Amino acid sequence: MDLFTQSLPVSCALSLSSHERCNAYMKFEAATIKDIAKALGLSTSTVSRALRDSYEISEATKKKIKDYAAQINYRPNPVALSLKEKRTLSIGVLVSEIANTFFSQVINGIESIAYKNGYNVIITQSKESVEREEMILDYLTSRSIDGLIISVSAETNDFTNLKQLHEKGLPIVFFDRVVEEINTHKVVTDNLDGVYRATQHLLQNQCKRISVIANNANLSITKERLAGYKKALNEYKMNIDESLIKYCDHGGLIVEEVEKVVDELLTLKKKPDAMVLLADKITTETFSILKKKNINMPQDIAVIGFNNSKYTSLFSPALSVISQPAFEMGEQAAQLLLNLIESKRAVTDFKLEALAPEIIIRESSQISSR
Amino acid sequence: MDLFTQSLPVSCALSLSSHERCNAYMKFEAATIKDIAKALGLSTSTVSRALRDSYEISEATKKKIKDYAAQINYRPNPVALSLKEKRTLSIGVLVSEIANTFFSQVINGIESIAYKNGYNVIITQSKESVEREEMILDYLTSRSIDGLIISVSAETNDFTNLKQLHEKGLPIVFFDRVVEEINTHKVVTDNLDGVYRATQHLLQNQCKRISVIANNANLSITKERLAGYKKALNEYKMNIDESLIKYCDHGGLIVEEVEKVVDELLTLKKKPDAMVLLADKITTETFSILKKKNINMPQDIAVIGFNNSKYTSLFSPALSVISQPAFEMGEQAAQLLLNLIESKRAVTDFKLEALAPEIIIRESSQISSR
DNA sequence: CCCTTTAATGCAACCGATTGCAATGCTTTA
DNA sequence: TAAAGCATTGCAATCGGTTGCATTAAAGGG
């Protein structure tokens, strides 16, 4: 009986030397500590300790074991480690849509930090749907993530599920769309100030009837952004006309809802002369609709809105935007989450980081010609 | 000694009823089969079998167990399952950049299929760097993914690592940028035909000197796309001028490399009158550069290029694009990967799916006025 | 020379679930 | 009435790694 017939036909790395004798017939199976122990005539505990450089193991055996491990390209099985250590070294991220530039930039930020700390990122998207969000939360937590970074979906207004998870001890960090009732770290843009400055800019450009199209009224960002709008109007002693404030319950993900509110605004007896668009998707959809209707920006309507895509500078007219520091938000959220995960004792001092947005004025809102 | 002091202080779900008595002090720990067994005075095997509806367990105990499990909201620990079953129910996805619309659409497609089949998707990005790609591959495989969907980075031309993984039995599906030498499923756009038709369109519009800016010459997509360009020129009996063919080794991720080749093209003695842009990022960068230089499109230079963003229709001039069926690519790639993962026997019949791109002609390439 | 100390290694339990193989007790049949 | 059959349930090994607690043997001390 030679060296190879000893081994079971299905197992691959087991009795083999460092040379690959595997092929597509067999499952991808890595070498284990047991293989090393068997090959070297030692116990698994000795091997384990040697690989972790324990003082209890003699230098000679350590070297022997480490050399052999390197030779067969041994990697500890993370699944086994997770089971033992009760952590998965992975964090979940839930956003409404990956394809949204803002979110993909945030994800980049999260990834950069997570990666640096040996954490894995599981990215999911709710597509603004409550059911999907519930399903994903269930899924993510049953998949045992160590923590969660989330921007809640537009539709959601019942947070009992999330609250329960939090109470059970799952570390959570909110960003962008936060849940006030849950007491944990939050990273947001200074939404109030961003919209305040954007509205101010329009007012300085002689706009008299400034309309807004907001996301779902439930969302924290909607409330904050509307507050900024109102603050600016108040400052200019203009009264607030509720007919100029419109909402898109699905955050603009459904084209028709945007078309509907734009039409409503355009058919008002006293038409608006400006629009502040309070969500990324709503901004591009509205811009597209206005263009299709051959409405001149900024002459007919001055437009400024939230958006994080570089492409908006290529639009015609080049679009004025409120741009959020998305990458930094991701970094900060990830760092705060890792702090939570790795803190030995209960954290009670929660931070609310509000990062400054950037207002980029381009053609679509500058009415020097009016 | 009452019901609660019996339990260890650190463990949470253990001796508790369905009501949460956990809080932020304690780690998030779910109920286990052992808890159910203990609570009901049964063995773990009975509980396990009951939950999986085994015929061996009496209906009475089954009901008792299932009711209690539902009551305490029991979920099997996926980590333990993974260890036992040697699979993680998660697949890795490696793309060059998540923020690229094409890739985020592909990811959407992958997710939709993976999700439906109970698989988890771990998304990673190489940012076109070989080192990052190697690191991620190492990381992903050490994290025990069940399979991999990958579009290789522009920089990479050594595939031994990937080849080894494949030979060891890791199921891999390539999409977009494929590796010819590795024999497995591949999902691509019909790149040759797409560029052929785009070039043809320019030729029909009387363009005489059509330049191209391609991605890294190593990439499969570059070769296929250039072949389409050449096929069209040949058909129109035009000879191929190598000075009109430029490459961006980093796929346009570095702005300067695009600026450099655009400048080279614009300072040629015999200037090009059209540009075909063979990669998404290169398309938008070039468009932006041309706009900045106040070059009229299509009058001075007709432009068409690969891009999957909806935004291109809002550009001025509206940009003509070759759009790839990204979502479907993702779906198909994921389905093929799941087939590989779940097939009992070795797969030897590998598919090469080539999906038709869509050519969307807009203002930037239509020279009726010339 | 025997006893204690110390260094080096192995045994076995554990993490949470699954599963082949008993073991138990009850009913049925010859 | 004993043997066989069957329905239920439990024991224990397993997945791959970690770790507290032996165990062993060699070295040092009295």
PDB file of N, CA, C and O (backbone and C1' of nucleotides) in Angstrom, chain B residues 43 45-46 49 56 58 61 83-84 86, chain D residues 7-16:
ATOM      1  N   SER B  43     -32.519  15.166  24.249  1.00  0.00           N
ATOM      2  CA  SER B  43     -31.132  15.212  23.774  1.00  0.00           C
ATOM      3  C   SER B  43     -31.041  16.108  22.544  1.00  0.00           C
ATOM      4  O   SER B  43     -32.035  16.363  21.872  1.00  0.00           O
ATOM      5  N   SER B  45     -29.738  15.463  19.770  1.00  0.00           N
ATOM      6  CA  SER B  45     -30.033  14.758  18.516  1.00  0.00           C
ATOM      7  C   SER B  45     -31.528  14.732  18.244  1.00  0.00           C
ATOM      8  O   SER B  45     -31.956  14.907  17.105  1.00  0.00           O
ATOM      9  N   THR B  46     -32.289  14.529  19.278  1.00  0.00           N
ATOM     10  CA  THR B  46     -33.747  14.526  19.101  1.00  0.00           C
ATOM     11  C   THR B  46     -34.219  15.888  18.603  1.00  0.00           C
ATOM     12  O   THR B  46     -35.010  15.982  17.665  1.00  0.00           O
ATOM     13  N   ARG B  49     -33.195  16.423  14.974  1.00  0.00           N
ATOM     14  CA  ARG B  49     -34.024  15.641  14.054  1.00  0.00           C
ATOM     15  C   ARG B  49     -35.451  16.186  13.974  1.00  0.00           C
ATOM     16  O   ARG B  49     -36.051  16.220  12.897  1.00  0.00           O
ATOM     17  N   GLU B  56     -38.270   9.817  12.319  1.00  0.00           N
ATOM     18  CA  GLU B  56     -37.970   9.037  13.519  1.00  0.00           C
ATOM     19  C   GLU B  56     -38.568   9.631  14.792  1.00  0.00           C
ATOM     20  O   GLU B  56     -38.630   8.979  15.819  1.00  0.00           O
ATOM     21  N   SER B  58     -41.513  11.365  17.085  1.00  0.00           N
ATOM     22  CA  SER B  58     -42.970  11.333  17.212  1.00  0.00           C
ATOM     23  C   SER B  58     -43.554  12.729  17.002  1.00  0.00           C
ATOM     24  O   SER B  58     -42.904  13.734  17.303  1.00  0.00           O
ATOM     25  N   THR B  61     -43.540  15.075  20.230  1.00  0.00           N
ATOM     26  CA  THR B  61     -42.283  15.755  20.570  1.00  0.00           C
ATOM     27  C   THR B  61     -41.912  16.772  19.508  1.00  0.00           C
ATOM     28  O   THR B  61     -41.429  17.855  19.823  1.00  0.00           O
ATOM     29  N   LEU B  83     -19.083  24.437   9.147  1.00  0.00           N
ATOM     30  CA  LEU B  83     -17.981  23.578   9.575  1.00  0.00           C
ATOM     31  C   LEU B  83     -18.308  22.123   9.280  1.00  0.00           C
ATOM     32  O   LEU B  83     -17.496  21.369   8.761  1.00  0.00           O
ATOM     33  N   LYS B  84     -19.522  21.766   9.598  1.00  0.00           N
ATOM     34  CA  LYS B  84     -19.929  20.381   9.409  1.00  0.00           C
ATOM     35  C   LYS B  84     -20.024  20.037   7.919  1.00  0.00           C
ATOM     36  O   LYS B  84     -19.507  19.032   7.468  1.00  0.00           O
ATOM     37  N   LYS B  86     -18.915  21.627   5.323  1.00  0.00           N
ATOM     38  CA  LYS B  86     -17.822  22.078   4.473  1.00  0.00           C
ATOM     39  C   LYS B  86     -18.262  22.965   3.331  1.00  0.00           C
ATOM     40  O   LYS B  86     -17.869  22.783   2.179  1.00  0.00           O
TER      41      LYS B  86
ATOM     42  P    DA D   7     -42.685   1.765  12.675  1.00  0.00           P
ATOM     43  O5'  DA D   7     -43.016   2.838  13.800  1.00  0.00           O
ATOM     44  C5'  DA D   7     -43.906   2.480  14.860  1.00  0.00           C
ATOM     45  C4'  DA D   7     -43.451   3.169  16.125  1.00  0.00           C
ATOM     46  C3'  DA D   7     -42.959   4.602  15.912  1.00  0.00           C
ATOM     47  O3'  DA D   7     -43.520   5.404  16.938  1.00  0.00           O
ATOM     48  C1'  DA D   7     -41.322   3.370  17.056  1.00  0.00           C
ATOM     49  P    DT D   8     -43.597   6.988  16.803  1.00  0.00           P
ATOM     50  O5'  DT D   8     -42.756   7.460  18.042  1.00  0.00           O
ATOM     51  C5'  DT D   8     -41.440   7.002  18.131  1.00  0.00           C
ATOM     52  C4'  DT D   8     -40.923   7.203  19.525  1.00  0.00           C
ATOM     53  C3'  DT D   8     -40.179   8.526  19.655  1.00  0.00           C
ATOM     54  O3'  DT D   8     -40.333   9.031  20.978  1.00  0.00           O
ATOM     55  C1'  DT D   8     -38.649   6.710  19.830  1.00  0.00           C
ATOM     56  P    DT D   9     -39.932  10.564  21.250  1.00  0.00           P
ATOM     57  O5'  DT D   9     -38.409  10.414  21.664  1.00  0.00           O
ATOM     58  C5'  DT D   9     -38.104   9.850  22.933  1.00  0.00           C
ATOM     59  C4'  DT D   9     -36.664   9.391  22.980  1.00  0.00           C
ATOM     60  C3'  DT D   9     -35.616  10.502  22.896  1.00  0.00           C
ATOM     61  O3'  DT D   9     -35.145  10.793  24.198  1.00  0.00           O
ATOM     62  C1'  DT D   9     -34.942   8.501  21.774  1.00  0.00           C
ATOM     63  P    DG D  10     -33.963  11.869  24.406  1.00  0.00           P
ATOM     64  O5'  DG D  10     -32.671  10.926  24.416  1.00  0.00           O
ATOM     65  C5'  DG D  10     -32.618   9.843  25.327  1.00  0.00           C
ATOM     66  C4'  DG D  10     -31.257   9.160  25.247  1.00  0.00           C
ATOM     67  C3'  DG D  10     -30.070  10.107  25.362  1.00  0.00           C
ATOM     68  O3'  DG D  10     -29.060   9.449  26.133  1.00  0.00           O
ATOM     69  C1'  DG D  10     -29.953   8.969  23.291  1.00  0.00           C
ATOM     70  P    DC D  11     -27.782  10.258  26.591  1.00  0.00           P
ATOM     71  O5'  DC D  11     -26.606   9.458  25.873  1.00  0.00           O
ATOM     72  C5'  DC D  11     -26.680   8.052  25.766  1.00  0.00           C
ATOM     73  C4'  DC D  11     -25.517   7.522  24.943  1.00  0.00           C
ATOM     74  C3'  DC D  11     -24.204   8.301  25.089  1.00  0.00           C
ATOM     75  O3'  DC D  11     -23.150   7.345  25.111  1.00  0.00           O
ATOM     76  C1'  DC D  11     -24.868   8.286  22.813  1.00  0.00           C
ATOM     77  P    DA D  12     -21.692   7.775  25.516  1.00  0.00           P
ATOM     78  O5'  DA D  12     -21.060   8.046  24.073  1.00  0.00           O
ATOM     79  C5'  DA D  12     -21.183   7.042  23.072  1.00  0.00           C
ATOM     80  C4'  DA D  12     -20.552   7.540  21.785  1.00  0.00           C
ATOM     81  C3'  DA D  12     -19.330   8.442  21.957  1.00  0.00           C
ATOM     82  O3'  DA D  12     -18.424   8.130  20.919  1.00  0.00           O
ATOM     83  C1'  DA D  12     -20.926   9.577  20.690  1.00  0.00           C
ATOM     84  P    DA D  13     -16.930   8.605  20.982  1.00  0.00           P
ATOM     85  O5'  DA D  13     -16.590   8.841  19.437  1.00  0.00           O
ATOM     86  C5'  DA D  13     -17.142   7.953  18.463  1.00  0.00           C
ATOM     87  C4'  DA D  13     -17.292   8.693  17.154  1.00  0.00           C
ATOM     88  C3'  DA D  13     -16.113   9.611  16.807  1.00  0.00           C
ATOM     89  O3'  DA D  13     -15.779   9.441  15.447  1.00  0.00           O
ATOM     90  C1'  DA D  13     -18.125  10.844  16.772  1.00  0.00           C
ATOM     91  P    DT D  14     -14.431  10.043  14.883  1.00  0.00           P
ATOM     92  O5'  DT D  14     -14.946  11.300  14.044  1.00  0.00           O
ATOM     93  C5'  DT D  14     -15.951  11.144  13.043  1.00  0.00           C
ATOM     94  C4'  DT D  14     -16.451  12.506  12.640  1.00  0.00           C
ATOM     95  C3'  DT D  14     -15.349  13.569  12.534  1.00  0.00           C
ATOM     96  O3'  DT D  14     -15.110  13.829  11.175  1.00  0.00           O
ATOM     97  C1'  DT D  14     -17.356  14.413  13.553  1.00  0.00           C
ATOM     98  P    DC D  15     -13.634  14.401  10.759  1.00  0.00           P
ATOM     99  O5'  DC D  15     -13.963  15.916  10.387  1.00  0.00           O
ATOM    100  C5'  DC D  15     -14.982  16.249   9.450  1.00  0.00           C
ATOM    101  C4'  DC D  15     -15.361  17.689   9.631  1.00  0.00           C
ATOM    102  C3'  DC D  15     -14.170  18.581  10.000  1.00  0.00           C
ATOM    103  O3'  DC D  15     -13.644  19.157   8.819  1.00  0.00           O
ATOM    104  C1'  DC D  15     -16.135  19.071  11.314  1.00  0.00           C
ATOM    105  P    DG D  16     -12.047  19.148   8.664  1.00  0.00           P
ATOM    106  O5'  DG D  16     -11.581  20.324   9.624  1.00  0.00           O
ATOM    107  C5'  DG D  16     -11.766  21.669   9.213  1.00  0.00           C
ATOM    108  C4'  DG D  16     -11.220  22.584  10.281  1.00  0.00           C
ATOM    109  C3'  DG D  16      -9.743  22.358  10.637  1.00  0.00           C
ATOM    110  O3'  DG D  16      -9.152  23.633  10.792  1.00  0.00           O
ATOM    111  C1'  DG D  16     -11.033  22.205  12.574  1.00  0.00           C
TER     112       DG D  16
END
